[in-house]
Structures are given as structure tokens and as C-alpha cells.
Coordinates of C-alpha atoms in Angstrom, one line a residue:
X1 CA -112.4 117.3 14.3
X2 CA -112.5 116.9 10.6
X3 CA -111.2 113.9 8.9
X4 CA -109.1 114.2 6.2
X5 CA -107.5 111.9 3.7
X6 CA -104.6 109.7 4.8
X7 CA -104.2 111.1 8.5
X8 CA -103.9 114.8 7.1
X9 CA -104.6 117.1 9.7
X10 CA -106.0 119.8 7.9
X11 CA -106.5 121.0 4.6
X12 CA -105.4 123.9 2.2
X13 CA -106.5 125.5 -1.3
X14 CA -105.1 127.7 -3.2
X15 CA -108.3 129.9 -5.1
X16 CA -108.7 132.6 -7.8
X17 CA -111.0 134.7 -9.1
X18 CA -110.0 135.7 -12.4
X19 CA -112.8 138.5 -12.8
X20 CA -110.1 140.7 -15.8
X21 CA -111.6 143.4 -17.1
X22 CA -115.0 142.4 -15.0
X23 CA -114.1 143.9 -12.5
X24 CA -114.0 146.9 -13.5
X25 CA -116.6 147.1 -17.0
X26 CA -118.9 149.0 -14.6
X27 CA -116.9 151.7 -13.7
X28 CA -115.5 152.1 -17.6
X29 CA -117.9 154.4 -19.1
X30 CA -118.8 152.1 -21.5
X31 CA -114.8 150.7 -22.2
X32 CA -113.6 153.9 -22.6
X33 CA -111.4 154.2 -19.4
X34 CA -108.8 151.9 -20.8
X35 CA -106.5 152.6 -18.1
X36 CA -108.9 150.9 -15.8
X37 CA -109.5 148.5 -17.6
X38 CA -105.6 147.7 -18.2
X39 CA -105.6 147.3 -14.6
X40 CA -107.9 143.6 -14.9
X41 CA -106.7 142.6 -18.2
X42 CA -103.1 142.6 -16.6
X43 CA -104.3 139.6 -14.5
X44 CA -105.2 137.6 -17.6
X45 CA -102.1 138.4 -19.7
X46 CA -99.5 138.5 -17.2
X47 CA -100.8 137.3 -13.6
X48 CA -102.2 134.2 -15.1
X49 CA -99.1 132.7 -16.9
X50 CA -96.2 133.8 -13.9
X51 CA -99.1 131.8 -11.4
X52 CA -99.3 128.7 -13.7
X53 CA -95.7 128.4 -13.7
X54 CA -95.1 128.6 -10.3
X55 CA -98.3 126.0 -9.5
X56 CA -96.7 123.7 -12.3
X57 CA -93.0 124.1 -10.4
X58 CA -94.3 123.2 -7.2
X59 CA -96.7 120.8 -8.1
X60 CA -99.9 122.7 -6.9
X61 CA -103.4 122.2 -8.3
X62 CA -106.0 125.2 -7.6
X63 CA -109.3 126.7 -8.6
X64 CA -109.7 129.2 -11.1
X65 CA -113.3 130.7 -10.2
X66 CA -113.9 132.9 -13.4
X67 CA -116.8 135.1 -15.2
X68 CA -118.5 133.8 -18.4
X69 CA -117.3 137.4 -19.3
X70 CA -113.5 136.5 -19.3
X71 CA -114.2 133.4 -21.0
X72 CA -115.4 135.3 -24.0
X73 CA -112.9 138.1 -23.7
X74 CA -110.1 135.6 -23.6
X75 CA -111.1 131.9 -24.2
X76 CA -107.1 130.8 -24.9
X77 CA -106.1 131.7 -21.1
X78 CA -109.3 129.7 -19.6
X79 CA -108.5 127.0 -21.9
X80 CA -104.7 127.8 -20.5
X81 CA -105.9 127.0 -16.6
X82 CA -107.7 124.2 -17.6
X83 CA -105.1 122.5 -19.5
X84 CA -102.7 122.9 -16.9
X85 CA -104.9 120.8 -15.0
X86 CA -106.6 123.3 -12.4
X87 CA -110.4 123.0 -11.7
X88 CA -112.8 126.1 -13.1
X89 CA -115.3 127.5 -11.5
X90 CA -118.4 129.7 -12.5
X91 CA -117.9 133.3 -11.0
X92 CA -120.9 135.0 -12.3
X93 CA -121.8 136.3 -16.3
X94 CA -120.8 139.6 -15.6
X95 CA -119.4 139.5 -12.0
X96 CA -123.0 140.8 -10.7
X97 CA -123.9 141.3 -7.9
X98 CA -126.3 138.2 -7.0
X99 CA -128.9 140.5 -4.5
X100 CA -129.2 142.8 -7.0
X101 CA -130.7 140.3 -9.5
X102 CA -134.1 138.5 -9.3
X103 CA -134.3 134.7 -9.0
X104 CA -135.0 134.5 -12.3
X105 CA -132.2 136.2 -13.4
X106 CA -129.7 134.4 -11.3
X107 CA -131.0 131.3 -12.8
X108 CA -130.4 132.5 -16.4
X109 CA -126.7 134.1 -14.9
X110 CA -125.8 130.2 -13.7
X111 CA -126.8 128.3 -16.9
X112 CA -125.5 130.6 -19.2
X113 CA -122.3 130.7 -17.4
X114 CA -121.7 127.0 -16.8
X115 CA -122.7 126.1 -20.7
X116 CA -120.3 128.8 -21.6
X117 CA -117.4 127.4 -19.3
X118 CA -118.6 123.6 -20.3
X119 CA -118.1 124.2 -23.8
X120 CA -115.1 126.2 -24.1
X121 CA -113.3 123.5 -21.9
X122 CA -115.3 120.4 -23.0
X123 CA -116.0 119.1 -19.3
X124 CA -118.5 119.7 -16.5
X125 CA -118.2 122.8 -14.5
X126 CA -119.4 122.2 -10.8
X127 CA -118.0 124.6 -8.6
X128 CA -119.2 127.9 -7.8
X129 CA -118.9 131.5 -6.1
X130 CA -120.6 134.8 -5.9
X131 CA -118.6 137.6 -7.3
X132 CA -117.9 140.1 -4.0
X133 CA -119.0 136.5 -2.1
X134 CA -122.8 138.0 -1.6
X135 CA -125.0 134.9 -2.3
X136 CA -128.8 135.0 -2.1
X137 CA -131.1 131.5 -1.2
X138 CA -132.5 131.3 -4.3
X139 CA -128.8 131.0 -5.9
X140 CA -128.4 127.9 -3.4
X141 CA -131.3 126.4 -4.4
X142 CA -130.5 127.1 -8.0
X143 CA -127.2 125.5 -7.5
X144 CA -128.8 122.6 -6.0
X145 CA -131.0 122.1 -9.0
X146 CA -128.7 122.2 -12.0
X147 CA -126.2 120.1 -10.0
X148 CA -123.4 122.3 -8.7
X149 CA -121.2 120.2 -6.1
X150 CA -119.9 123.3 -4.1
X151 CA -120.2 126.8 -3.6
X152 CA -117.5 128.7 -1.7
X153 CA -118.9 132.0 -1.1
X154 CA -120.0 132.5 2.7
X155 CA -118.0 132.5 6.2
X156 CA -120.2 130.4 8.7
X157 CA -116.8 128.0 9.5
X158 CA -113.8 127.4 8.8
X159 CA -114.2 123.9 7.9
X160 CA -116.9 122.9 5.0
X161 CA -120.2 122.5 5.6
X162 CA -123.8 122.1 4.2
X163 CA -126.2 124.3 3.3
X164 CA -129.9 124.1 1.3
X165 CA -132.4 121.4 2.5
X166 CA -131.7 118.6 4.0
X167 CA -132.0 116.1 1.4
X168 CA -130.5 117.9 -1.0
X169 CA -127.6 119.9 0.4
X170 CA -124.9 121.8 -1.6
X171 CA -120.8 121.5 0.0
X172 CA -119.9 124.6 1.4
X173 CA -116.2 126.0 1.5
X174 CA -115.9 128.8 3.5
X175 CA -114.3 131.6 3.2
X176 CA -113.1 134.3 5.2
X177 CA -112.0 138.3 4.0
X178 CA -108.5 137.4 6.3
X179 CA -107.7 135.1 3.7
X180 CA -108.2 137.2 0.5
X181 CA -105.7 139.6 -1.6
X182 CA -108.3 142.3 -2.2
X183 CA -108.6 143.6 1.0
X184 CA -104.7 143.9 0.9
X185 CA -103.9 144.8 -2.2
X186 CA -106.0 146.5 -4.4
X187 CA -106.4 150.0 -5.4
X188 CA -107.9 152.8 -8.0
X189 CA -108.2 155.9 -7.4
X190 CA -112.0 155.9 -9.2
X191 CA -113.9 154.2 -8.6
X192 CA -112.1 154.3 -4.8
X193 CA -111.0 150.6 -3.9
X194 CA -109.1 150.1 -1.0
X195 CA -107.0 152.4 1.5
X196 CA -103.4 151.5 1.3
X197 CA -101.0 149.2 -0.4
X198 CA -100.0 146.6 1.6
X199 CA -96.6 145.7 2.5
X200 CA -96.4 142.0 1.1
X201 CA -94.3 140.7 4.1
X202 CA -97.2 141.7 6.0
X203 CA -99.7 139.9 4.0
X204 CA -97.1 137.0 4.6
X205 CA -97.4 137.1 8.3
X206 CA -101.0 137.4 8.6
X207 CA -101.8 134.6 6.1
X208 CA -99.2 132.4 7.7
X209 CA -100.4 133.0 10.9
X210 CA -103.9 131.7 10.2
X211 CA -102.4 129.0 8.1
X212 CA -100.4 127.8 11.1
X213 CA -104.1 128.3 13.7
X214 CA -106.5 126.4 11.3
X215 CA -104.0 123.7 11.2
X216 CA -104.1 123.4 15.0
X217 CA -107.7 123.2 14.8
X218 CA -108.0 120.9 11.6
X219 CA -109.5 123.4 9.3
X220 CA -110.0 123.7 5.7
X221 CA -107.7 127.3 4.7
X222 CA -108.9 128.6 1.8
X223 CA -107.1 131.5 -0.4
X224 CA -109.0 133.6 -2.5
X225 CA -106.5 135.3 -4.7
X226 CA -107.2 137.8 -8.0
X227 CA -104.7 136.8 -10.6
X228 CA -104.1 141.5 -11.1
X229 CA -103.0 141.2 -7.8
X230 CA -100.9 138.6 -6.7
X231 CA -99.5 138.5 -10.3
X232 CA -97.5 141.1 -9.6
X233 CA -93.8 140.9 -8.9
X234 CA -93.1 141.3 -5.1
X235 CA -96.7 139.1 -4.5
X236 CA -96.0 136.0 -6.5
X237 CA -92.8 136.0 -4.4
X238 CA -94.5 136.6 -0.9
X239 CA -97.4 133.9 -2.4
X240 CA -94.3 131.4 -3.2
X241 CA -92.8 131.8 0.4
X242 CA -96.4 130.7 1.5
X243 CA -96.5 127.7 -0.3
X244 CA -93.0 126.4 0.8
X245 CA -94.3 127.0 4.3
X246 CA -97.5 124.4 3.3
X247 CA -95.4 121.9 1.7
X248 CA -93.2 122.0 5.0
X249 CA -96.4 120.6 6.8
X250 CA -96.5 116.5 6.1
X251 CA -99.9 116.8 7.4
X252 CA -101.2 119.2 4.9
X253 CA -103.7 117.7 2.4
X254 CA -103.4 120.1 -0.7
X255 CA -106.3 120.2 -2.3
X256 CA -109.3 121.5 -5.0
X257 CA -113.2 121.7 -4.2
X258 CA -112.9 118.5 -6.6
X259 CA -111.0 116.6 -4.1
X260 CA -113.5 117.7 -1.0
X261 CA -116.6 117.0 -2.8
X262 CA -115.2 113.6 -3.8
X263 CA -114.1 113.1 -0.4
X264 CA -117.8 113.8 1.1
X265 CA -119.0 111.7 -1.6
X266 CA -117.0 108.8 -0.2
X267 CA -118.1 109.5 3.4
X268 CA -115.3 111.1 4.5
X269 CA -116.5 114.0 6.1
X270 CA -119.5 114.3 8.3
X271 CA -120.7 118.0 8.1
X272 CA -123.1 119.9 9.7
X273 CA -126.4 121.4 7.8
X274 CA -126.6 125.4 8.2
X275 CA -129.0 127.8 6.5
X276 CA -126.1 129.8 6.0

């Protein structure tokens, strides 16, 4: 079993990819579908704020994974996350696909983004993840190399892991699409996305169900939440429920990829090394 801080018996963090208007610049015909667009700039202006509030009223710390693209569409609300005290993460330039891009230019994607990030917020940006979670071995390596801490993109686990060479491994913080809002809430009619609109009391019991199974095995439950989603009205609520239920837990180590990497640093955890 994984061993946590202070006896915890498993750990929990709350994630989201801000991708705003990212998401959805492909499919705009060059920004002229504002409707679409509305649809990703709603997370910024609205999701973001209602989820900061409820993090600051429960005392919650997460990750904000986030385009360079955001950052320069709306600096004030990444400058907003990070003075509430919530860890950013790179998320892509233009949340592109990372298999669809040389090595080269997924080099040039990572340092643009991070110096971007670094600047606007004035302090090292570490953490990463591949928009749609596709990451390619030369990103690894490229992570390795202009010293990431953590990437949080692929599913071998449900604890964290290594993965990259052996002397010079990157933290890995799985993920898993059980545990993400897209597949249960989001939709446009074109470009198609999604079959249905969830009911969020059965979101609830699904992510509450894992929640309560990875703590019976000691595992690490990530959520990857998208601030247009879960922002809205009837989700916040359903995502409030949630956390009640983990503070409930005395044995629940709330936590960012901050904390885990630290806690590896330390000699905390003893991970396996896998290619992927």
C-alpha cells in the first residue's frame, strides 16, 4: 500500500482544466461562432469565481491545469487562481493535440507555455497535462529535461507512479475518464460532443462510489473537472456534496501535485517505474 502523510489512508485532488475558449477556437471558424465560443469563456467568467469561493469556504487547495491561450485571453482570472493559493499547471499553448505535433514542436509548445504561466504569476510552473490526456514519449522526455515535477495525463494506476528513464523519472498522477466531467457533462451540437446530459445526482453516485473504493485500496483519486462545466448551477452543488463526503473521511489527505511531489521528494512514497 501507499504511504501517505500522517497515517492518511489515501489521497484526493481536486483538478481543472481551464481550456475557455480553447476548447473550442478550432471549431470557430476563425472566432466567428461566438455562441461557441460563449460556451468556454463561461468557465472563465463565471465557473471560475463560483469554484474559488466554494474552495476558499471549505478550505480546499486544487490544480488549475490551464493553456498559455487562456492566460493571454484572460491574465486577471489566472492571476485570480493563483492568488487564491491553488497550484497552475501548463495545459498545452493552444490545447493541441500532443501526437499531432512533432517533437520539436512539443518542445517549443512546453517552454513557451511555462515562461508564459511563470511570468504572468511570477513563480515556477512544474506541473503538467496533455490537453484530451494524449501524451507522446518525447513530451516525457521533454518534461524531464526542462524540469517538470509531474505530469497527470495517462491511466496505468490509480496510485502515482514513474515514468521516463530510470535515473531521471517524471511523477506520474493518473487519471482515469470515470473521474472526469466531460464525459458527463458536456455537449454542442457542432462540433458533436457528447451524447446526453447527465443527471448530476448520478455523476454524484458514480464519483462517490470510486471515491469510497480507492480509499479501501489506498489510492490517489484524482478529479479532472472543466471550470464551463461544473460551474454551472446544479454541478457546483453536486461537486459541494462531494467534498463534504471527503472531509467526512479523517483519513483523507487532501492534496495538490505540489504536496505529492514534495512528499516523493522526502521519501515518502516508493513507486514503481512504467514506460507508461
Amino acid at each position: 500500500m501507499t504511504h501517505w502523510p500522517d497515517n492518511k489512508r489515501f489521497a484526493v485532488t481536486l483538478s481543472f482544466d481551464l481550456d475557455a475558449e480553447s476548447a473550442w477556437e478550432p471549431s470557430s471558424l476563425g472566432g466567428r461562432r461566438l455562441s461557441l465560443l460563449s460556451m468556454g469563456a463561461y468557465g472563465r467568467r463565471v465557473g471560475v469565481p463560483r469554484l474559488l469561493e466554494l474552495l476558499a469556504r471549505y478550505g480546499v487547495r486544487a490544480q488549475f491545469y490551464i493553456p498559455a491561450r487562456v492566460a493571454e485571453i484572460d491574465p486577471q482570472v489566472v492571476r485570480n487562481i493563483a492568488a487564491a493559493g491553488h497550484g497552475i499547471g501548463c495545459h498545452g499553448y493552444f490545447h493541441e493535440r500532443v501526437d499531432e505535433q512533432t517533437p520539436e514542436q512539443n518542445l517549443q509548445i512546453l517552454k513557451d507555455a511555462k515562461a508564459l504561466l511563470e511570468a504572468l504569476i511570477n513563480r515556477p510552473v512544474t506541473h503538467y497535462r496533455a490537453p484530451l490526456w494524449e501524451l507522446t514519449p518525447d513530451v516525457v522526455e521533454s518534461l524531464i529535461a526542462l524540469g517538470f515535477h509531474s505530469d497527470s495525463s495517462l491511466m496505468g494506476d490509480d496510485r502515482p507512479y514513474r515514468v521516463g528513464s530510470a535515473g531521471k523519472g517524471l511523477l506520474e498522477l493518473p487519471v482515469s475518464w470515470l473521474l472526469d466531467d466531460w464525459e458527463q457533462f458536456a455537449y454542442s451540437a457542432e462540433p458533436a460532443v457528447g451524447s446526453v446530459i447527465e443527471d448530476p445526482d448520478k455523476v454524484f453516485r458514480l464519483w462517490s462510489t470510486e471515491l469510497e473504493g480507492m480509499r479501501h485500496y489506498g489510492s490517489h483519486f484524482i478529479l479532472t473537472m472543466h471550470p464551463q462545466l461544473i460551474g454551472r448551477a446544479s454541478r457546483i452543488a453536486m461537486l459541494e456534496r462531494l467534498i463534504q463526503q471527503i472531509q467526512g473521511y479523517d483519513d483523507a489527505w487532501i492534496c495538490t501535485p505540489d504536496d505529492v511531489y514534495s512528499h516523493w521528494q522526502a521519501g515518502g512514497l516508493a513507486m514503481p517505474l512504467h514506460p507508461y
